[in-house]
Short mmCIF file of C-alpha atoms and ligand atoms in Angstrom, two decimals:
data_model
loop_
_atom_site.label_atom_id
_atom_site.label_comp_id
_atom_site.label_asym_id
_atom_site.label_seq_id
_atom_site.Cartn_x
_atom_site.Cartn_y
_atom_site.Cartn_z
CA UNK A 1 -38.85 276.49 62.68
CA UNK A 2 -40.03 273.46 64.19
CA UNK A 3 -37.40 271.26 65.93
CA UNK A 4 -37.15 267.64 64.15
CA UNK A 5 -36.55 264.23 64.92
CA UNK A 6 -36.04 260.47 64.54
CA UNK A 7 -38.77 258.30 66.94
CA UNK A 8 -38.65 255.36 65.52
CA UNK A 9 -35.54 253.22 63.85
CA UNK A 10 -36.12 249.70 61.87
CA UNK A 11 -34.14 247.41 59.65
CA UNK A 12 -34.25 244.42 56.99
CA UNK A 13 -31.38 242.50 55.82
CA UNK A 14 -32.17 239.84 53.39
CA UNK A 15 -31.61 235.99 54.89
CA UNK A 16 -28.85 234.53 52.63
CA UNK A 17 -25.42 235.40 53.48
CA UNK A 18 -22.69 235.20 51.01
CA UNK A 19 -19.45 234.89 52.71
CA UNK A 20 -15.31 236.18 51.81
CA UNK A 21 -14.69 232.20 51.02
CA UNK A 22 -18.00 231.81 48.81
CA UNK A 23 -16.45 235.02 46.36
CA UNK A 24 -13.43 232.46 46.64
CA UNK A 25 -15.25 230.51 44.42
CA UNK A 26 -16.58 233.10 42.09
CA UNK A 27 -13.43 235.42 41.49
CA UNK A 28 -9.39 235.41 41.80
CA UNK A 29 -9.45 236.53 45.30
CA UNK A 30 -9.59 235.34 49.03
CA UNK A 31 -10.40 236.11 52.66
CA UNK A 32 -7.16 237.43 53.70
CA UNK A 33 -7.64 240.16 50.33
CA UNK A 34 -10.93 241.39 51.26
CA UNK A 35 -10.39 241.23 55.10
CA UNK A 36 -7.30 243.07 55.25
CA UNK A 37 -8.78 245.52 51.96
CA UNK A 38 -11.90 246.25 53.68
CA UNK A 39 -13.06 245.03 56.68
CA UNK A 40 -15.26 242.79 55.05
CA UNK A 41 -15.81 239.23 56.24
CA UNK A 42 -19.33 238.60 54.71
CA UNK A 43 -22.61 240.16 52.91
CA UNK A 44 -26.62 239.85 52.61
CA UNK A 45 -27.70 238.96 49.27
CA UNK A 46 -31.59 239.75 47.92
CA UNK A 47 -33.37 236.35 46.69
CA UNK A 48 -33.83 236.30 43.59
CA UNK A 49 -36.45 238.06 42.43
CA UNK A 50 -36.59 240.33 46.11
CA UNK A 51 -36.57 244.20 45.00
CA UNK A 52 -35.94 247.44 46.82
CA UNK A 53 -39.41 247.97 47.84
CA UNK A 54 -39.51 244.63 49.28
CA UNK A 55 -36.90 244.57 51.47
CA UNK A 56 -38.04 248.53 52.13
CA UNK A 57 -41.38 247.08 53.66
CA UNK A 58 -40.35 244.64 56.17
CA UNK A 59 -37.62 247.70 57.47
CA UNK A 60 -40.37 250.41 57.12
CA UNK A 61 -43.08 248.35 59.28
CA UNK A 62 -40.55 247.89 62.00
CA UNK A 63 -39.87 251.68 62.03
CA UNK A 64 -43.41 252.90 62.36
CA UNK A 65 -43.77 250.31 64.97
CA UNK A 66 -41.42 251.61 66.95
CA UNK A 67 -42.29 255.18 66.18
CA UNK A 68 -45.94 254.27 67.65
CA UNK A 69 -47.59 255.63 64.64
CA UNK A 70 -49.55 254.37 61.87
CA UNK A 71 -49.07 254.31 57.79
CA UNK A 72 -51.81 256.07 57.58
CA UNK A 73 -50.09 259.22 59.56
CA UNK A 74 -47.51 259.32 57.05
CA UNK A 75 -46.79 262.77 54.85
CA UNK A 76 -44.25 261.93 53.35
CA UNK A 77 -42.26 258.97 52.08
CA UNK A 78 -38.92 259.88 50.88
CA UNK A 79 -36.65 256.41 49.39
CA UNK A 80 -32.78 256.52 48.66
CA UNK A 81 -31.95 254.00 46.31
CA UNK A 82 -30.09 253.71 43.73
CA UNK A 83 -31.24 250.25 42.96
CA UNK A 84 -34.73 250.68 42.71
CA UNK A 85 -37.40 248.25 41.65
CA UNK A 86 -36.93 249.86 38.16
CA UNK A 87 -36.39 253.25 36.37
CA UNK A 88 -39.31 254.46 37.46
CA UNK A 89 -42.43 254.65 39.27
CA UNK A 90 -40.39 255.23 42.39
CA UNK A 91 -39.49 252.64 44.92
CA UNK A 92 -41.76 255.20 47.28
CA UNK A 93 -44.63 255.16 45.14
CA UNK A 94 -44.38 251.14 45.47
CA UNK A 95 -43.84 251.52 48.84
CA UNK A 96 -46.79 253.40 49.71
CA UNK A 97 -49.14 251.03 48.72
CA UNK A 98 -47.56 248.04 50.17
CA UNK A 99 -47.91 250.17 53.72
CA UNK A 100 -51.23 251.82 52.88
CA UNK A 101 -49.77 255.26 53.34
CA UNK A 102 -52.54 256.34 51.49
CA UNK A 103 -52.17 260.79 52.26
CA UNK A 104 -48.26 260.19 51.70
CA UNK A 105 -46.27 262.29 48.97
CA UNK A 106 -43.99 259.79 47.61
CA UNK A 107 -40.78 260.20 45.87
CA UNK A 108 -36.83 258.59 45.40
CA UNK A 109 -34.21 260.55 45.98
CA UNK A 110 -30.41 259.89 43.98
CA UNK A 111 -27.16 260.22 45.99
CA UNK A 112 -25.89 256.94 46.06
CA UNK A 113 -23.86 256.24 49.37
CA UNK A 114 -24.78 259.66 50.92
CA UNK A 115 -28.50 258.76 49.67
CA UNK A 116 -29.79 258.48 53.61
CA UNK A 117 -28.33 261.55 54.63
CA UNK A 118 -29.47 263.80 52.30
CA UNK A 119 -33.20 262.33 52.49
CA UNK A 120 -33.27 262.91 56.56
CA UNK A 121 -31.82 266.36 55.54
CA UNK A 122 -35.00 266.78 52.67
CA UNK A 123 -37.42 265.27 54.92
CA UNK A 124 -36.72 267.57 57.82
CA UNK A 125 -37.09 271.28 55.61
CA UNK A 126 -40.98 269.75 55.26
CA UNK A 127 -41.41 269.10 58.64
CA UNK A 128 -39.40 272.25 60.19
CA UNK A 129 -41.36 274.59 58.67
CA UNK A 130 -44.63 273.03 59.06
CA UNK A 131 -45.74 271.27 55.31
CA UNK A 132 -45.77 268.07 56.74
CA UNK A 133 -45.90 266.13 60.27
CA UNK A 134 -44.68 263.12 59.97
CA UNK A 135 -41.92 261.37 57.69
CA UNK A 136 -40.54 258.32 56.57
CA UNK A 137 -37.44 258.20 55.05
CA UNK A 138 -35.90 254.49 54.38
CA UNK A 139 -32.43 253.88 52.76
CA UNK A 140 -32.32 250.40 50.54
CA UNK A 141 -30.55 248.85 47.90
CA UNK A 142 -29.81 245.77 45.94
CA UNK A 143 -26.29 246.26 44.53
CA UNK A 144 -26.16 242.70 44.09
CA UNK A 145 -28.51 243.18 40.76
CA UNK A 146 -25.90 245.64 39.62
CA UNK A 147 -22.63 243.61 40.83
CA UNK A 148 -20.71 242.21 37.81
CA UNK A 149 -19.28 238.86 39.45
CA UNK A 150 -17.08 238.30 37.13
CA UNK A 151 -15.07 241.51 38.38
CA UNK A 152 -13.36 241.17 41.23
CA UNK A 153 -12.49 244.43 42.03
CA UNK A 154 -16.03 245.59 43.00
CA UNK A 155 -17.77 242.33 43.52
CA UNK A 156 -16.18 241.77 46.90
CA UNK A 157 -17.62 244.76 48.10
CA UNK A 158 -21.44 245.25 47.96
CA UNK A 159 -24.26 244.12 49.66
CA UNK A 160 -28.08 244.44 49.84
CA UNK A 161 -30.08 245.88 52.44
CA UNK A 162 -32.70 248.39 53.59
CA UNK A 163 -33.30 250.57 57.12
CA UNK A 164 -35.75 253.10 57.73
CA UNK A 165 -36.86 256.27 60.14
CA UNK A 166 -39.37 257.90 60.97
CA UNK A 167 -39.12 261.51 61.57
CA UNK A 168 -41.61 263.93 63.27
CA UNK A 169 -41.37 267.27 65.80
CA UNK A 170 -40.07 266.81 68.55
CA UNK A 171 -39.68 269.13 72.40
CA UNK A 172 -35.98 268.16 72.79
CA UNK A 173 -33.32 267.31 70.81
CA UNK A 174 -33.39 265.60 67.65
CA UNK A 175 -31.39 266.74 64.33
CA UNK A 176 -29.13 269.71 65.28
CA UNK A 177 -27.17 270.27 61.88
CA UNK A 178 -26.98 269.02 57.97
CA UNK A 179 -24.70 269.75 55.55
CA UNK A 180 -24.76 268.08 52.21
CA UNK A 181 -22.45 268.58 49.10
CA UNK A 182 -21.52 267.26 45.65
CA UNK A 183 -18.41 267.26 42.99
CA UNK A 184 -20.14 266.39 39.47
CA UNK A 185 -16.80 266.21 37.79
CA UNK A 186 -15.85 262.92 39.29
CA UNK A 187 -19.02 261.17 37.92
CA UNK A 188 -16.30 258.80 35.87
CA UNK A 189 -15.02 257.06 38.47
CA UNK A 190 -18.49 256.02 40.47
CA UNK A 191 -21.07 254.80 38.02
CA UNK A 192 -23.70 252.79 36.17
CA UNK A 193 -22.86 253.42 32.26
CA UNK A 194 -25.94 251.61 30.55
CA UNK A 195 -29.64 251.87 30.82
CA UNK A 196 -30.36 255.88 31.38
CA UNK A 197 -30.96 257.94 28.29
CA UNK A 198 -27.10 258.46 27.57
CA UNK A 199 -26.94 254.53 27.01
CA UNK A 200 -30.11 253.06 26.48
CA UNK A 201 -30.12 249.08 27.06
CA UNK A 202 -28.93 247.38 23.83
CA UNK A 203 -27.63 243.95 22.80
CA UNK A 204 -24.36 245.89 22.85
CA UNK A 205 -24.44 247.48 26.15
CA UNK A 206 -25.46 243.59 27.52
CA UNK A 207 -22.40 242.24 25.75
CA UNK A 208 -19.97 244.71 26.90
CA UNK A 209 -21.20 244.66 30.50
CA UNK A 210 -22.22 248.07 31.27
CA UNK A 211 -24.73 247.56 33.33
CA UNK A 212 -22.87 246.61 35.80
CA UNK A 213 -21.39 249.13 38.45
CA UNK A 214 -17.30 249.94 37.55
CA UNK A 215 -15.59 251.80 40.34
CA UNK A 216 -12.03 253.27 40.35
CA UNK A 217 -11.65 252.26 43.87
CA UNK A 218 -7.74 253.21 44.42
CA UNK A 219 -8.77 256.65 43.26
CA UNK A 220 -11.82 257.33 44.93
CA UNK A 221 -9.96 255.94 48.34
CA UNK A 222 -7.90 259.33 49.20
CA UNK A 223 -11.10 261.98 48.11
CA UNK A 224 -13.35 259.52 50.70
CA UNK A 225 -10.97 260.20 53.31
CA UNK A 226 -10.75 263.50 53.14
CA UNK A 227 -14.10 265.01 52.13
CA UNK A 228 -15.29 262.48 55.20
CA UNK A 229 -13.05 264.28 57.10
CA UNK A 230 -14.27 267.69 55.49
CA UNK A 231 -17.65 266.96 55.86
CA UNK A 232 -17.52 265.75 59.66
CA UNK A 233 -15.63 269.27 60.29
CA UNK A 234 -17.85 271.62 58.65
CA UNK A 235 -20.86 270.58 60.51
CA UNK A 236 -19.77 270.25 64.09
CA UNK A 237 -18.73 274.12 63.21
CA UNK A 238 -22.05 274.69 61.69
CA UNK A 239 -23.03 273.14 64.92
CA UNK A 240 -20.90 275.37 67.14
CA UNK A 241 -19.40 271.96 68.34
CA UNK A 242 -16.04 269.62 69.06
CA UNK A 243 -15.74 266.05 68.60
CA UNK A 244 -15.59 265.72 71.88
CA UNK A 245 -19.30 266.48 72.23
CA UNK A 246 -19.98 263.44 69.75
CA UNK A 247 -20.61 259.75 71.39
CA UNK A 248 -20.87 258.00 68.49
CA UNK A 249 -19.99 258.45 64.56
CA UNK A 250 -22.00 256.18 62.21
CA UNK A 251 -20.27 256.73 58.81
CA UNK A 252 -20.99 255.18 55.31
CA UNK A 253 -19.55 251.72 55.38
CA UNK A 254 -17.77 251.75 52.08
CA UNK A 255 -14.47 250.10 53.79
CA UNK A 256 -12.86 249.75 57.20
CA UNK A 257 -9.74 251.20 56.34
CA UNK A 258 -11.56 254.79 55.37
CA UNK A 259 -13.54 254.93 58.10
CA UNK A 260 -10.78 254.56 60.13
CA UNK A 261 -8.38 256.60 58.31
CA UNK A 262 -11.38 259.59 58.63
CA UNK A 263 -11.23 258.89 63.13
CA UNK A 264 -7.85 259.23 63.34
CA UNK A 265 -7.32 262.15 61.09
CA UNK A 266 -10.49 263.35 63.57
CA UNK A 267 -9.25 262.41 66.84
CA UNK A 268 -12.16 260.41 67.32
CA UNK A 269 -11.02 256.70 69.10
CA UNK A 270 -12.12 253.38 67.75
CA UNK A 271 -14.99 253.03 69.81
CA UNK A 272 -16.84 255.90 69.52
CA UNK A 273 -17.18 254.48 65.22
CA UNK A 274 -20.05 252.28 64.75
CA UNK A 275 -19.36 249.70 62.34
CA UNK A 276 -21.06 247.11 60.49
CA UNK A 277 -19.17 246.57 57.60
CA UNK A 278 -17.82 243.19 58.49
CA UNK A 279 -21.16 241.38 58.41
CA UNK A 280 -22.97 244.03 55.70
CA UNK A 281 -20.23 245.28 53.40
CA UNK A 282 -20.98 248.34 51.56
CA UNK A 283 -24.79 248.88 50.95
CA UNK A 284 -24.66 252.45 49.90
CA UNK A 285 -28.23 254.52 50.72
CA UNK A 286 -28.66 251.35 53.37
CA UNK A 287 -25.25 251.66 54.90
CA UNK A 288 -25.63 254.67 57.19
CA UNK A 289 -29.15 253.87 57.94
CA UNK A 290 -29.06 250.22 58.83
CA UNK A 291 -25.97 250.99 61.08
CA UNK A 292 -28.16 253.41 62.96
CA UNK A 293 -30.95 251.05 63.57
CA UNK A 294 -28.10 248.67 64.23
CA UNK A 295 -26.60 250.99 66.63
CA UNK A 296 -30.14 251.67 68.78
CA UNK A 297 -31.25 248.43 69.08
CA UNK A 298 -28.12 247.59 70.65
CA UNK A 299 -28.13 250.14 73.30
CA UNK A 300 -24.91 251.97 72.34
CA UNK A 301 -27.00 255.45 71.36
CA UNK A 302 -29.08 256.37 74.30
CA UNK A 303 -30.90 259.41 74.83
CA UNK A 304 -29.26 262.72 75.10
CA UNK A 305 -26.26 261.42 73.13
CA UNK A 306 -25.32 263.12 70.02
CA UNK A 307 -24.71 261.89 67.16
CA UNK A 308 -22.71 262.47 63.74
CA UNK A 309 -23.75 260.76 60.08
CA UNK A 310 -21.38 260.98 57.53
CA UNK A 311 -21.60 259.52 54.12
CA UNK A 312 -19.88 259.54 51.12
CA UNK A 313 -20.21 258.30 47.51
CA UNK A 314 -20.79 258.63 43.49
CA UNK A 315 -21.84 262.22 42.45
CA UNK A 316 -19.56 262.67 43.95
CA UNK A 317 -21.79 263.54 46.74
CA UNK A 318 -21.22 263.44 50.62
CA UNK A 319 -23.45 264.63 53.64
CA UNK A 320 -23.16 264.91 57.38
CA UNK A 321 -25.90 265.30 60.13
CA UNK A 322 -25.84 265.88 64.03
CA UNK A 323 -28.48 264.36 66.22
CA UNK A 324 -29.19 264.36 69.63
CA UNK A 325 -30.93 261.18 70.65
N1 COA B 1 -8.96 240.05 45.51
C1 COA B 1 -7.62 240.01 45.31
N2 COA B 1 -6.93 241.00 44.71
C2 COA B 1 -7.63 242.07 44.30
C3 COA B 1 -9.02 242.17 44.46
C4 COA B 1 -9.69 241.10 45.08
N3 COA B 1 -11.01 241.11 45.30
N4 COA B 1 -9.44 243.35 43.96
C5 COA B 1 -8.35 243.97 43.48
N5 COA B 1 -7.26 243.21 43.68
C6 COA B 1 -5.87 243.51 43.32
C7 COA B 1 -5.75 244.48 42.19
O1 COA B 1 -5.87 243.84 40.96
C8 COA B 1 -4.38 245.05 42.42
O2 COA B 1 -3.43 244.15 41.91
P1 COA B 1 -2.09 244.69 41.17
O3 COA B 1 -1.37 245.49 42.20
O4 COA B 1 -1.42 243.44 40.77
O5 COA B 1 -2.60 245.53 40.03
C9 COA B 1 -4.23 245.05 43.94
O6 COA B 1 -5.22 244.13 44.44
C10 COA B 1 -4.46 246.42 44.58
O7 COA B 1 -5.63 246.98 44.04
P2 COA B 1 -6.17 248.38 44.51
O8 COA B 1 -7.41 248.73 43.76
O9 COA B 1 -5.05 249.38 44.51
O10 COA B 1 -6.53 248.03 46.05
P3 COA B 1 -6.92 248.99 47.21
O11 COA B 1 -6.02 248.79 48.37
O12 COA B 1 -7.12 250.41 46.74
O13 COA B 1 -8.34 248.42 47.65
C11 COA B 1 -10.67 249.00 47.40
C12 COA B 1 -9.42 248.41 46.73
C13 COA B 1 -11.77 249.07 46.37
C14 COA B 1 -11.06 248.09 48.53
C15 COA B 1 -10.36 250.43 47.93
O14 COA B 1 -9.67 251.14 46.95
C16 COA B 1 -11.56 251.22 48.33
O15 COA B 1 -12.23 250.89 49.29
N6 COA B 1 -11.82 252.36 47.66
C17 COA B 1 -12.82 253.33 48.01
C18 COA B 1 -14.21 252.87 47.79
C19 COA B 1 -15.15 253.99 48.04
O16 COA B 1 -14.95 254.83 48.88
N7 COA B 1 -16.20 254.09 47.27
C20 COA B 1 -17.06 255.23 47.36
C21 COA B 1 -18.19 255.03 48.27
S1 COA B 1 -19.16 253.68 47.75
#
């Protein structure tokens, strides 16, 4: 098997910014709620009309720029969204003609929050054993179109956003160990009731606002915690390794207090967690991702350092992934 890597990082985040005192005057809530809540002081927000694919592009241009090679050299184009630009063709198929990928295979992948994770994990079976040579994999989403702001449980929390990788063999380094799981008897408490086949789109599903996301957040706050913690265990064994051989975690960004919660519980110190949450919120498949890119461009993963994904969301589904840089 051929050994697999990231070589080139890039990210979009859409211009307007809606901010903790803006919800203020949306919802029942305020500042000190969500700040304290969540670690959330403020959140990108697509312009209207702005889709997946379109904040995809801008994100997926920057990562082939920095990977040094062309659309053209693409294989494969593999999108996790849960917010694509609608049910179907796929946000990749969209996506591959706005790049001019033209020998790409193209297709979305669904697992919400954990969405980036398992596509770097999909994307690197191709390349490892030699179907494919180089990859793109891009996490985006526009919860915002999905966001019921008149519910101020949930509305406080999402955000819109896109990153992408490119992933290709490399001599040294690059991913070192995946694991990926999934509880489907939890799929009540994470979810988008109307518009599949079990609830087509109706006057009725409109009226009774279902198809908006509804999250049991209190409930879904203690299983994030620990199958994070689960999930960051399981593949440092995989990996034969300790925490202390990690520099940096980059976890989903569902909410401060998890993420922390998941460290401690780790042994990991404050700053060896990337976080973005404060400026992003919760983007699911673009959480992980973006905080990557984030993470690079700032210097604080260099090469040789390893590093440990973990993700976590409606399926339920979670993943974790070792890299060395
Ligand atoms: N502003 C002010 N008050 C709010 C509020 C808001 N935006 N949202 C909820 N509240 C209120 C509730 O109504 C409740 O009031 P009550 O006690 O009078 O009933 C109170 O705050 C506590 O609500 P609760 O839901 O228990 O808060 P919490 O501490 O669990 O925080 C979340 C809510 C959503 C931030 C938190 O549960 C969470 O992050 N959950 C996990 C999310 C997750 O992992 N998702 C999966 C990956 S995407």
């Amino acid at each position: 098997m051929k050994k697999v890597g990231i070589i080139g990082v890039g990210e979009y985040l859409p211009e307007k910014i809606l901010t903790n005192a803006d919800l203020e005057k949306i919802v029942d809530t305020s500042d000190e709620w969500i700040t304290t809540r969540t670690g959330i002081k403020e959140r990108h927000v697509a312009a209207k009309g702005q889709a997946a694919s379109d904040l995809a592009l801008p994100a997926s241009i920057q990562a082939l720029k920095d990977a040094k090679i062309n659309p053209e050299d693409l294989d494969l184009i593999v999108v996790a969204t849960i917010t694509g630009d609608m049910p179907f063709p796929s946000v990749a198929a969209i996506l591959q003609d706005k790049l001019g990928a033209k020998k790409a295979a193209c297709f979305d992948l669904s697992a919400a929050c954990a969405g980036f994770v398992y596509g770097i994990s999909v994307a690197q079976q191709f390349l490892a054993c030699g179907t494919y040579k180089n990859a793109l994999v891009v996490g985006v989403e526009v919860l915002t179109s999905v966001t019921d702001w008149q519910d101020r449980n949930t509305c406080v929390l999402f955000g819109d956003g896109a990153g992408a990788v490119v992933l290709t063999e490399v001599k040294e380094g690059g991913i070192i160990s995946t694991y990926l799981g999934c509880d489907g008897s939890k799929v009540g408490i994470l979810n988008l009731p109307a518009g599949g086949s079990r609830l087509p789109a109706s006057a009725e599903t409109v009226k009774n606002r279902q198809h908006f996301l509804k999250m049991q957040g209190n409930e879904l706050f203690k299983i994030a915690v620990n199958t994070m913690t689960k999930a960051a265990e399981v593949v440092l064994a995989q990996a034969k390794m300790t925490f202390a051989d990690i520099d940096l975690i980059i976890p989903h960004q569902a909410n401060a207090r998890i993420i922390m919660a998941v460290a401690k519980k780790l042994g990991i110190p404050e700053e060896r967690v990337y976080l973005n949450i404060e400026r992003c919120g919760n983007m699911s498949s673009a959480s992980t991702v973006t905080a990557l890119c984030e993470a690079v461009r700032e210097g604080k993963v260099k090469r040789g350092d390893v590093i440990l994904l973990d993700a976590f969301g409606a399926g339920l589904v979670w993943g974790a992934c070792i890299i060395k840089w």
